[in-house]
Tab-separated table of N, CA, C and O and ligand atoms in Angstrom:
chain	number	residue	atom	x	y	z
O	1	MET	N	71.284	190.399	-18.012
O	1	MET	CA	72.307	189.369	-18.186
O	1	MET	C	73.659	189.906	-17.700
O	1	MET	O	74.128	190.919	-18.208
O	2	LEU	N	74.266	189.239	-16.742
O	2	LEU	CA	75.536	189.712	-16.207
O	2	LEU	C	76.713	189.037	-16.907
O	2	LEU	O	76.703	187.822	-17.099
O	3	LYS	N	77.695	189.874	-17.264
O	3	LYS	CA	78.899	189.352	-17.909
O	3	LYS	C	80.099	189.849	-17.126
O	3	LYS	O	80.020	190.888	-16.461
O	4	GLU	N	81.196	189.145	-17.249
O	4	GLU	CA	82.413	189.552	-16.553
O	4	GLU	C	83.580	189.235	-17.479
O	4	GLU	O	83.629	188.135	-18.058
O	5	LYS	N	84.483	190.190	-17.597
O	5	LYS	CA	85.637	189.989	-18.472
O	5	LYS	C	86.423	188.742	-18.048
O	5	LYS	O	86.640	188.531	-16.852
O	6	GLY	N	86.800	187.939	-19.033
O	6	GLY	CA	87.617	186.756	-18.734
O	6	GLY	C	86.815	185.477	-18.564
O	6	GLY	O	87.387	184.417	-18.340
O	7	TYR	N	85.469	185.591	-18.650
O	7	TYR	CA	84.627	184.398	-18.503
O	7	TYR	C	83.883	184.130	-19.809
O	7	TYR	O	83.437	185.073	-20.470
O	8	ASN	N	83.731	182.839	-20.120
O	8	ASN	CA	83.085	182.450	-21.380
O	8	ASN	C	81.579	182.279	-21.241
O	8	ASN	O	80.942	181.716	-22.105
O	9	TYR	N	81.048	182.703	-20.111
O	9	TYR	CA	79.608	182.548	-19.883
O	9	TYR	C	79.036	183.831	-19.277
O	9	TYR	O	79.782	184.712	-18.820
O	10	CYS	N	77.723	183.917	-19.289
O	10	CYS	CA	77.047	185.019	-18.614
O	10	CYS	C	76.009	184.440	-17.650
O	10	CYS	O	75.765	183.222	-17.642
O	11	PHE	N	75.445	185.298	-16.843
O	11	PHE	CA	74.571	184.861	-15.755
O	11	PHE	C	73.219	185.552	-15.890
O	11	PHE	O	73.132	186.782	-15.885
O	12	ASP	N	72.180	184.747	-16.022
O	12	ASP	CA	70.827	185.281	-16.169
O	12	ASP	C	70.082	185.097	-14.845
O	12	ASP	O	69.570	184.011	-14.544
O	13	ALA	N	70.020	186.156	-14.048
O	13	ALA	CA	69.432	186.066	-12.703
O	13	ALA	C	67.954	185.668	-12.731
O	13	ALA	O	67.428	185.187	-11.725
O	14	ASN	N	67.288	185.842	-13.865
O	14	ASN	CA	65.875	185.435	-13.961
O	14	ASN	C	65.712	183.928	-13.739
O	14	ASN	O	64.647	183.475	-13.323
O	15	ALA	N	66.777	183.175	-14.037
O	15	ALA	CA	66.696	181.719	-13.896
O	15	ALA	C	66.749	181.280	-12.430
O	15	ALA	O	66.450	180.127	-12.109
O	16	CYS	N	67.124	182.186	-11.525
O	16	CYS	CA	67.215	181.821	-10.100
O	16	CYS	C	65.867	181.341	-9.569
O	16	CYS	O	65.809	180.491	-8.684
O	17	ALA	N	64.789	181.884	-10.107
O	17	ALA	CA	63.456	181.515	-9.633
O	17	ALA	C	63.151	180.037	-9.880
O	17	ALA	O	62.361	179.439	-9.152
O	18	SER	N	63.792	179.454	-10.885
O	18	SER	CA	63.520	178.049	-11.212
O	18	SER	C	64.486	177.102	-10.502
O	18	SER	O	64.410	175.884	-10.670
O	19	CYS	N	65.392	177.649	-9.709
O	19	CYS	CA	66.426	176.844	-9.054
O	19	CYS	C	66.076	176.674	-7.583
O	19	CYS	O	65.470	177.550	-6.976
O	20	LYS	N	66.479	175.537	-7.014
O	20	LYS	CA	66.176	175.292	-5.597
O	20	LYS	C	67.273	175.781	-4.669
O	20	LYS	O	67.277	175.466	-3.483
O	21	GLY	N	68.205	176.548	-5.206
O	21	GLY	CA	69.262	177.100	-4.358
O	21	GLY	C	70.560	176.333	-4.446
O	21	GLY	O	71.264	176.187	-3.447
O	22	ASN	N	70.867	175.861	-5.644
O	22	ASN	CA	72.076	175.041	-5.824
O	22	ASN	C	73.355	175.729	-5.375
O	22	ASN	O	74.317	175.058	-5.028
O	23	CYS	N	73.383	177.066	-5.415
O	23	CYS	CA	74.629	177.750	-5.042
O	23	CYS	C	74.756	177.860	-3.521
O	23	CYS	O	75.805	178.257	-3.023
O	24	CYS	N	73.720	177.510	-2.780
O	24	CYS	CA	73.758	177.623	-1.311
O	24	CYS	C	73.641	176.267	-0.626
O	24	CYS	O	73.757	176.172	0.588
O	25	ILE	N	73.378	175.207	-1.410
O	25	ILE	CA	73.318	173.856	-0.846
O	25	ILE	C	74.179	172.923	-1.694
O	25	ILE	O	74.520	173.253	-2.823
O	26	GLY	N	74.503	171.770	-1.139
O	26	GLY	CA	75.295	170.786	-1.883
O	26	GLY	C	76.375	170.199	-0.998
O	26	GLY	O	76.192	170.094	0.223
O	27	GLU	N	77.494	169.855	-1.611
O	27	GLU	CA	78.606	169.297	-0.843
O	27	GLU	C	79.112	170.319	0.168
O	27	GLU	O	78.985	171.513	-0.062
O	28	SER	N	79.697	169.822	1.231
O	28	SER	CA	80.238	170.733	2.241
O	28	SER	C	81.346	171.595	1.641
O	28	SER	O	82.117	171.122	0.801
O	29	GLY	N	81.385	172.849	2.061
O	29	GLY	CA	82.426	173.747	1.551
O	29	GLY	C	82.556	174.946	2.472
O	29	GLY	O	81.960	174.964	3.556
O	30	TYR	N	83.309	175.908	2.026
O	30	TYR	CA	83.496	177.109	2.845
O	30	TYR	C	82.799	178.303	2.215
O	30	TYR	O	82.842	178.496	1.010
O	31	ILE	N	82.149	179.082	3.061
O	31	ILE	CA	81.539	180.341	2.616
O	31	ILE	C	82.271	181.430	3.412
O	31	ILE	O	81.896	181.765	4.536
O	32	TRP	N	83.343	181.906	2.797
O	32	TRP	CA	84.242	182.804	3.528
O	32	TRP	C	83.590	184.153	3.793
O	32	TRP	O	82.851	184.678	2.950
O	33	ILE	N	83.899	184.677	4.963
O	33	ILE	CA	83.379	186.002	5.340
O	33	ILE	C	84.504	186.763	6.040
O	33	ILE	O	85.170	186.213	6.928
O	34	ASN	N	84.744	187.997	5.599
O	34	ASN	CA	85.860	188.754	6.187
O	34	ASN	C	85.366	189.633	7.351
O	34	ASN	O	84.163	189.698	7.635
O	35	LYS	N	86.318	190.299	7.970
O	35	LYS	CA	86.027	191.053	9.199
O	35	LYS	C	84.957	192.129	8.980
O	35	LYS	O	84.016	192.277	9.749
O	36	GLU	N	85.123	192.855	7.885
O	36	GLU	CA	84.170	193.931	7.565
O	36	GLU	C	82.760	193.361	7.337
O	36	GLU	O	81.759	193.911	7.805
O	37	GLU	N	82.713	192.234	6.645
O	37	GLU	CA	81.421	191.592	6.371
O	37	GLU	C	80.799	191.016	7.644
O	37	GLU	O	79.572	191.005	7.790
O	38	ILE	N	81.664	190.556	8.547
O	38	ILE	CA	81.171	190.046	9.839
O	38	ILE	C	80.505	191.189	10.611
O	38	ILE	O	79.404	191.041	11.148
O	39	ASN	N	81.145	192.344	10.622
O	39	ASN	CA	80.565	193.508	11.319
O	39	ASN	C	79.231	193.895	10.691
O	39	ASN	O	78.254	194.161	11.394
O	40	LYS	N	79.203	193.918	9.374
O	40	LYS	CA	77.985	194.296	8.660
O	40	LYS	C	76.856	193.301	8.940
O	40	LYS	O	75.699	193.684	9.152
O	41	LEU	N	77.213	192.020	8.969
O	41	LEU	CA	76.204	190.991	9.201
O	41	LEU	C	75.651	191.069	10.634
O	41	LEU	O	74.434	190.919	10.846
O	42	ALA	N	76.529	191.329	11.593
O	42	ALA	CA	76.068	191.469	12.989
O	42	ALA	C	75.092	192.633	13.101
O	42	ALA	O	74.044	192.523	13.756
O	43	GLN	N	75.409	193.719	12.409
O	43	GLN	CA	74.489	194.882	12.417
O	43	GLN	C	73.174	194.520	11.735
O	43	GLN	O	72.102	194.846	12.221
O	44	HIS	N	73.276	193.845	10.621
O	44	HIS	CA	72.082	193.451	9.862
O	44	HIS	C	71.154	192.577	10.716
O	44	HIS	O	69.932	192.724	10.690
O	45	LEU	N	71.761	191.659	11.472
O	45	LEU	CA	70.967	190.743	12.300
O	45	LEU	C	70.629	191.351	13.664
O	45	LEU	O	69.868	190.758	14.435
O	46	ASP	N	71.265	192.491	13.950
O	46	ASP	CA	71.076	193.178	15.231
O	46	ASP	C	71.457	192.276	16.409
O	46	ASP	O	70.698	192.116	17.367
O	47	ILE	N	72.620	191.654	16.275
O	47	ILE	CA	73.158	190.818	17.356
O	47	ILE	C	74.620	191.209	17.577
O	47	ILE	O	75.219	191.889	16.741
O	48	SER	N	75.182	190.755	18.699
O	48	SER	CA	76.581	191.104	18.992
O	48	SER	C	77.519	190.249	18.143
O	48	SER	O	77.128	189.184	17.621
O	49	LEU	N	78.766	190.708	18.040
O	49	LEU	CA	79.759	189.937	17.290
O	49	LEU	C	79.972	188.571	17.927
O	49	LEU	O	80.125	187.567	17.244
O	50	ASP	N	79.955	188.558	19.268
O	50	ASP	CA	80.139	187.269	19.964
O	50	ASP	C	79.018	186.297	19.614
O	50	ASP	O	79.261	185.124	19.345
O	51	GLU	N	77.781	186.794	19.622
O	51	GLU	CA	76.646	185.922	19.313
O	51	GLU	C	76.742	185.414	17.869
O	51	GLU	O	76.497	184.240	17.590
O	52	LEU	N	77.131	186.312	16.977
O	52	LEU	CA	77.267	185.921	15.572
O	52	LEU	C	78.320	184.817	15.431
O	52	LEU	O	78.079	183.799	14.774
O	53	ARG	N	79.470	185.033	16.072
O	53	ARG	CA	80.559	184.043	15.965
O	53	ARG	C	80.117	182.684	16.492
O	53	ARG	O	80.353	181.660	15.862
O	54	VAL	N	79.470	182.682	17.652
O	54	VAL	CA	79.088	181.413	18.285
O	54	VAL	C	78.008	180.694	17.473
O	54	VAL	O	78.097	179.496	17.214
O	55	LYS	N	77.004	181.439	17.034
O	55	LYS	CA	75.862	180.793	16.381
O	55	LYS	C	76.084	180.467	14.906
O	55	LYS	O	75.599	179.455	14.418
O	56	TYR	N	76.780	181.344	14.216
O	56	TYR	CA	76.758	181.230	12.753
O	56	TYR	C	78.108	181.068	12.058
O	56	TYR	O	78.141	180.822	10.855
O	57	LEU	N	79.223	181.242	12.807
O	57	LEU	CA	80.528	181.191	12.133
O	57	LEU	C	81.356	180.022	12.627
O	57	LEU	O	81.214	179.588	13.770
O	58	LYS	N	82.216	179.526	11.731
O	58	LYS	CA	83.218	178.557	12.183
O	58	LYS	C	84.592	179.095	11.801
O	58	LYS	O	84.754	179.692	10.727
O	59	LYS	N	85.544	178.901	12.706
O	59	LYS	CA	86.888	179.411	12.467
O	59	LYS	C	87.668	178.337	11.716
O	59	LYS	O	87.642	177.162	12.096
O	60	VAL	N	88.313	178.753	10.654
O	60	VAL	CA	89.129	177.835	9.865
O	60	VAL	C	90.506	178.478	9.759
O	60	VAL	O	90.684	179.436	9.009
O	61	GLY	N	91.454	177.989	10.547
O	61	GLY	CA	92.757	178.661	10.619
O	61	GLY	C	92.549	180.056	11.170
O	61	GLY	O	91.948	180.225	12.224
O	62	TYR	N	92.969	181.069	10.442
O	62	TYR	CA	92.779	182.442	10.905
O	62	TYR	C	91.592	183.114	10.211
O	62	TYR	O	91.370	184.305	10.346
O	63	LYS	N	90.823	182.335	9.443
O	63	LYS	CA	89.675	182.914	8.723
O	63	LYS	C	88.350	182.395	9.286
O	63	LYS	O	88.321	181.457	10.074
O	64	TYR	N	87.260	183.021	8.833
O	64	TYR	CA	85.935	182.562	9.244
O	64	TYR	C	85.123	182.151	8.022
O	64	TYR	O	85.202	182.775	6.959
O	65	SER	N	84.287	181.127	8.236
O	65	SER	CA	83.336	180.682	7.213
O	65	SER	C	81.965	180.632	7.880
O	65	SER	O	81.857	180.445	9.096
O	66	LEU	N	80.910	180.774	7.083
O	66	LEU	CA	79.574	180.586	7.639
O	66	LEU	C	79.388	179.097	7.935
O	66	LEU	O	79.906	178.249	7.212
O	67	LYS	N	78.658	178.795	8.998
O	67	LYS	CA	78.391	177.391	9.316
O	67	LYS	C	77.449	176.792	8.280
O	67	LYS	O	76.759	177.514	7.552
O	68	GLU	N	77.404	175.468	8.275
O	68	GLU	CA	76.486	174.749	7.394
O	68	GLU	C	75.557	173.874	8.234
O	68	GLU	O	75.877	173.518	9.361
O	69	VAL	N	74.441	173.525	7.631
O	69	VAL	CA	73.485	172.630	8.260
O	69	VAL	C	73.435	171.383	7.379
O	69	VAL	O	73.307	171.500	6.156
O	70	GLN	N	73.549	170.209	8.004
O	70	GLN	CA	73.501	168.981	7.199
O	70	GLN	C	72.044	168.621	6.904
O	70	GLN	O	71.216	168.509	7.809
O	71	LEU	N	71.741	168.451	5.622
O	71	LEU	CA	70.377	168.096	5.216
O	71	LEU	C	70.246	166.590	5.027
O	71	LEU	O	69.245	165.982	5.397
O	72	GLU	N	71.263	166.002	4.427
O	72	GLU	CA	71.323	164.566	4.139
O	72	GLU	C	72.804	164.212	4.124
O	72	GLU	O	73.643	165.108	4.130
O	73	PRO	N	73.115	162.884	4.025
O	73	PRO	CA	74.542	162.561	3.873
O	73	PRO	C	75.093	163.269	2.633
O	73	PRO	O	74.472	163.232	1.574
O	74	ASN	N	76.174	163.960	2.808
O	74	ASN	CA	76.830	164.677	1.705
O	74	ASN	C	75.980	165.783	1.063
O	74	ASN	O	76.166	166.122	-0.095
O	75	ASN	N	75.024	166.307	1.815
O	75	ASN	CA	74.238	167.437	1.313
O	75	ASN	C	74.052	168.448	2.450
O	75	ASN	O	73.465	168.120	3.488
O	76	TYR	N	74.584	169.629	2.234
O	76	TYR	CA	74.606	170.646	3.279
O	76	TYR	C	74.002	171.942	2.748
O	76	TYR	O	74.010	172.195	1.547
O	77	ALA	N	73.510	172.755	3.678
O	77	ALA	CA	73.018	174.086	3.301
O	77	ALA	C	73.729	175.119	4.156
O	77	ALA	O	74.050	174.864	5.333
O	78	CYS	N	73.945	176.267	3.585
O	78	CYS	CA	74.463	177.391	4.369
O	78	CYS	C	73.470	177.664	5.495
O	78	CYS	O	72.255	177.555	5.304
O	79	THR	N	73.997	178.025	6.643
O	79	THR	CA	73.138	178.273	7.805
O	79	THR	C	72.107	179.380	7.536
O	79	THR	O	71.060	179.425	8.189
O	80	PHE	N	72.374	180.237	6.570
O	80	PHE	CA	71.444	181.338	6.270
O	80	PHE	C	70.532	181.058	5.081
O	80	PHE	O	69.795	181.940	4.644
O	81	PHE	N	70.575	179.837	4.585
O	81	PHE	CA	69.671	179.509	3.477
O	81	PHE	C	68.313	179.124	4.056
O	81	PHE	O	68.212	178.229	4.892
O	82	ASP	N	67.277	179.806	3.628
O	82	ASP	CA	65.916	179.516	4.086
O	82	ASP	C	65.376	178.354	3.238
O	82	ASP	O	65.058	178.540	2.056
O	83	ILE	N	65.312	177.191	3.851
O	83	ILE	CA	64.954	175.971	3.117
O	83	ILE	C	63.527	176.051	2.552
O	83	ILE	O	63.263	175.586	1.452
O	84	GLU	N	62.626	176.633	3.310
O	84	GLU	CA	61.226	176.683	2.833
O	84	GLU	C	61.058	177.655	1.680
O	84	GLU	O	60.434	177.341	0.671
O	85	LYS	N	61.634	178.831	1.826
O	85	LYS	CA	61.505	179.836	0.753
O	85	LYS	C	62.503	179.609	-0.369
O	85	LYS	O	62.417	180.233	-1.417
O	86	ARG	N	63.494	178.739	-0.115
O	86	ARG	CA	64.563	178.460	-1.082
O	86	ARG	C	65.293	179.742	-1.474
O	86	ARG	O	65.507	180.025	-2.644
O	87	GLN	N	65.638	180.529	-0.475
O	87	GLN	CA	66.395	181.744	-0.764
O	87	GLN	C	67.261	182.160	0.422
O	87	GLN	O	67.062	181.678	1.538
O	88	CYS	N	68.192	183.050	0.149
O	88	CYS	CA	69.093	183.553	1.180
O	88	CYS	C	68.315	184.442	2.153
O	88	CYS	O	67.592	185.334	1.722
O	89	SER	N	68.516	184.210	3.449
O	89	SER	CA	67.784	185.011	4.442
O	89	SER	C	68.548	186.267	4.850
O	89	SER	O	68.046	187.079	5.620
O	90	ILE	N	69.772	186.418	4.345
O	90	ILE	CA	70.561	187.625	4.679
O	90	ILE	C	71.034	188.295	3.387
O	90	ILE	O	72.131	188.834	3.333
O	91	TYR	N	70.223	188.239	2.368
O	91	TYR	CA	70.630	188.640	1.018
O	91	TYR	C	71.382	189.972	0.972
O	91	TYR	O	72.432	190.076	0.350
O	92	GLU	N	70.868	190.987	1.654
O	92	GLU	CA	71.506	192.322	1.587
O	92	GLU	C	72.880	192.317	2.274
O	92	GLU	O	73.713	193.167	1.994
O	93	ALA	N	73.095	191.371	3.190
O	93	ALA	CA	74.353	191.356	3.948
O	93	ALA	C	75.192	190.116	3.629
O	93	ALA	O	76.096	189.764	4.386
O	94	ARG	N	74.910	189.460	2.507
O	94	ARG	CA	75.661	188.244	2.173
O	94	ARG	C	77.114	188.608	1.840
O	94	ARG	O	77.383	189.706	1.331
O	95	PRO	N	78.023	187.672	2.105
O	95	PRO	CA	79.447	187.967	1.862
O	95	PRO	C	79.817	188.089	0.378
O	95	PRO	O	79.062	187.658	-0.495
O	96	THR	N	80.974	188.617	0.125
O	96	THR	CA	81.465	188.826	-1.246
O	96	THR	C	81.471	187.529	-2.056
O	96	THR	O	81.144	187.533	-3.241
O	97	GLN	N	81.843	186.434	-1.410
O	97	GLN	CA	81.875	185.149	-2.133
O	97	GLN	C	80.521	184.868	-2.785
O	97	GLN	O	80.453	184.365	-3.899
O	98	CYS	N	79.449	185.189	-2.087
O	98	CYS	CA	78.095	184.944	-2.620
O	98	CYS	C	77.748	185.993	-3.683
O	98	CYS	O	77.132	185.675	-4.695
O	99	ARG	N	78.157	187.229	-3.440
O	99	ARG	CA	77.854	188.316	-4.386
O	99	ARG	C	78.539	188.111	-5.725
O	99	ARG	O	78.046	188.558	-6.752
O	100	THR	N	79.703	187.485	-5.705
O	100	THR	CA	80.476	187.368	-6.939
O	100	THR	C	80.209	186.060	-7.693
O	100	THR	O	80.749	185.861	-8.788
O	101	PHE	N	79.421	185.152	-7.103
O	101	PHE	CA	79.040	183.936	-7.824
O	101	PHE	C	78.285	184.328	-9.086
O	101	PHE	O	77.430	185.205	-9.033
O	102	PRO	N	78.506	183.736	-10.243
O	102	PRO	CA	79.370	182.598	-10.561
O	102	PRO	C	80.724	182.990	-11.153
O	102	PRO	O	81.369	182.164	-11.786
O	103	PHE	N	81.123	184.229	-10.935
O	103	PHE	CA	82.379	184.683	-11.548
O	103	PHE	C	83.543	184.507	-10.573
O	103	PHE	O	84.098	185.483	-10.056
O	104	TRP	N	83.865	183.252	-10.303
O	104	TRP	CA	84.978	182.899	-9.427
O	104	TRP	C	86.138	182.407	-10.273
O	104	TRP	O	85.933	181.708	-11.278
O	105	GLU	N	87.349	182.754	-9.850
O	105	GLU	CA	88.562	182.271	-10.539
O	105	GLU	C	88.505	180.766	-10.741
O	105	GLU	O	88.861	180.253	-11.798
O	106	TYR	N	88.043	180.074	-9.722
O	106	TYR	CA	87.989	178.612	-9.756
O	106	TYR	C	87.243	178.108	-10.991
O	106	TYR	O	87.652	177.136	-11.621
O	107	PHE	N	86.146	178.773	-11.344
O	107	PHE	CA	85.323	178.296	-12.452
O	107	PHE	C	85.963	178.534	-13.821
O	107	PHE	O	85.545	177.939	-14.811
O	108	LYS	N	86.962	179.413	-13.870
O	108	LYS	CA	87.635	179.639	-15.156
O	108	LYS	C	88.238	178.336	-15.674
O	108	LYS	O	88.247	178.082	-16.862
O	109	ASN	N	88.755	177.528	-14.747
O	109	ASN	CA	89.362	176.255	-15.145
O	109	ASN	C	88.455	175.059	-14.868
O	109	ASN	O	88.857	173.920	-15.077
O	110	ASN	N	87.258	175.321	-14.360
O	110	ASN	CA	86.320	174.232	-14.038
O	110	ASN	C	84.920	174.623	-14.513
O	110	ASN	O	83.946	174.538	-13.764
O	111	GLU	N	84.872	175.053	-15.760
O	111	GLU	CA	83.632	175.607	-16.295
O	111	GLU	C	82.470	174.612	-16.272
O	111	GLU	O	81.335	174.977	-16.006
O	112	LYS	N	82.813	173.337	-16.506
O	112	LYS	CA	81.772	172.302	-16.544
O	112	LYS	C	80.983	172.297	-15.226
O	112	LYS	O	79.767	172.146	-15.220
O	113	GLU	N	81.682	172.498	-14.139
O	113	GLU	CA	81.033	172.463	-12.818
O	113	GLU	C	79.991	173.564	-12.653
O	113	GLU	O	78.931	173.349	-12.087
O	114	VAL	N	80.285	174.747	-13.143
O	114	VAL	CA	79.342	175.845	-12.962
O	114	VAL	C	78.091	175.622	-13.811
O	114	VAL	O	76.979	175.934	-13.388
O	115	TYR	N	78.259	175.034	-14.981
O	115	TYR	CA	77.089	174.712	-15.818
O	115	TYR	C	76.212	173.661	-15.136
O	115	TYR	O	74.990	173.723	-15.180
O	116	GLU	N	76.870	172.688	-14.498
O	116	GLU	CA	76.117	171.618	-13.829
O	116	GLU	C	75.375	172.148	-12.619
O	116	GLU	O	74.273	171.734	-12.301
O	117	GLU	N	75.984	173.103	-11.936
O	117	GLU	CA	75.414	173.602	-10.686
O	117	GLU	C	74.315	174.634	-10.876
O	117	GLU	O	73.356	174.674	-10.120
O	118	CYS	N	74.454	175.461	-11.907
O	118	CYS	CA	73.622	176.662	-11.959
O	118	CYS	C	72.851	176.788	-13.281
O	118	CYS	O	73.452	176.930	-14.344
O	119	PRO	N	71.520	176.761	-13.206
O	119	PRO	CA	70.726	176.876	-14.430
O	119	PRO	C	70.740	178.282	-15.042
O	119	PRO	O	70.224	178.477	-16.139
O	120	ALA	N	71.320	179.237	-14.332
O	120	ALA	CA	71.347	180.617	-14.826
O	120	ALA	C	72.561	180.910	-15.697
O	120	ALA	O	72.706	182.006	-16.222
O	121	ILE	N	73.434	179.907	-15.845
O	121	ILE	CA	74.636	180.106	-16.649
O	121	ILE	C	74.322	179.852	-18.120
O	121	ILE	O	73.765	178.814	-18.472
O	122	LYS	N	74.663	180.813	-18.950
O	122	LYS	CA	74.416	180.671	-20.396
O	122	LYS	C	75.722	180.897	-21.147
O	122	LYS	O	76.532	181.747	-20.754
O	123	HIS	N	75.850	180.170	-22.248
O	123	HIS	CA	77.019	180.379	-23.123
O	123	HIS	C	76.954	181.786	-23.710
O	123	HIS	O	75.891	182.281	-24.032
O	124	LEU	N	78.109	182.390	-23.890
O	124	LEU	CA	78.136	183.704	-24.554
O	124	LEU	C	78.007	183.509	-26.053
O	124	LEU	O	78.389	182.485	-26.577
P	201	SF4	S1	74.957	183.688	2.706
P	201	SF4	FE1	73.100	183.551	1.488
P	201	SF4	S2	73.811	183.550	-0.660
P	201	SF4	FE2	75.570	183.031	0.637
P	201	SF4	S3	75.627	180.789	0.707
P	201	SF4	FE3	74.475	181.519	2.505
P	201	SF4	S4	72.334	181.460	1.861
P	201	SF4	FE4	73.586	181.391	0.007
């Protein structure tokens, strides 16, 4: 059970098996990735930085986000979400935003949303 100071909930990773990947699919959003993570991901995929940028990243201002794939109207998946296996296909090289879920500052003031999204969230 994972806990983080400042949060009123904990995260039970065992529940991920019963989830269809709610943290990687849903409404369109940004999955931020920094320069260091971009380099790591290119190495992980064994492709050039240019290929990674063209195929998998979108530039938003001066930052990069992973691209999304539209599944249905208003339902998107991260480009690296394996729809059949219902899991991340780059798990070892996923960005910090994914590694730190569900302990995001945003959820401190929007706790209801994290409970609705993630079956692994438990009250402390
Ligand atoms: S990189 Fe992996 S963990 Fe992060 S949103 Fe995409 S599929 Fe999910």
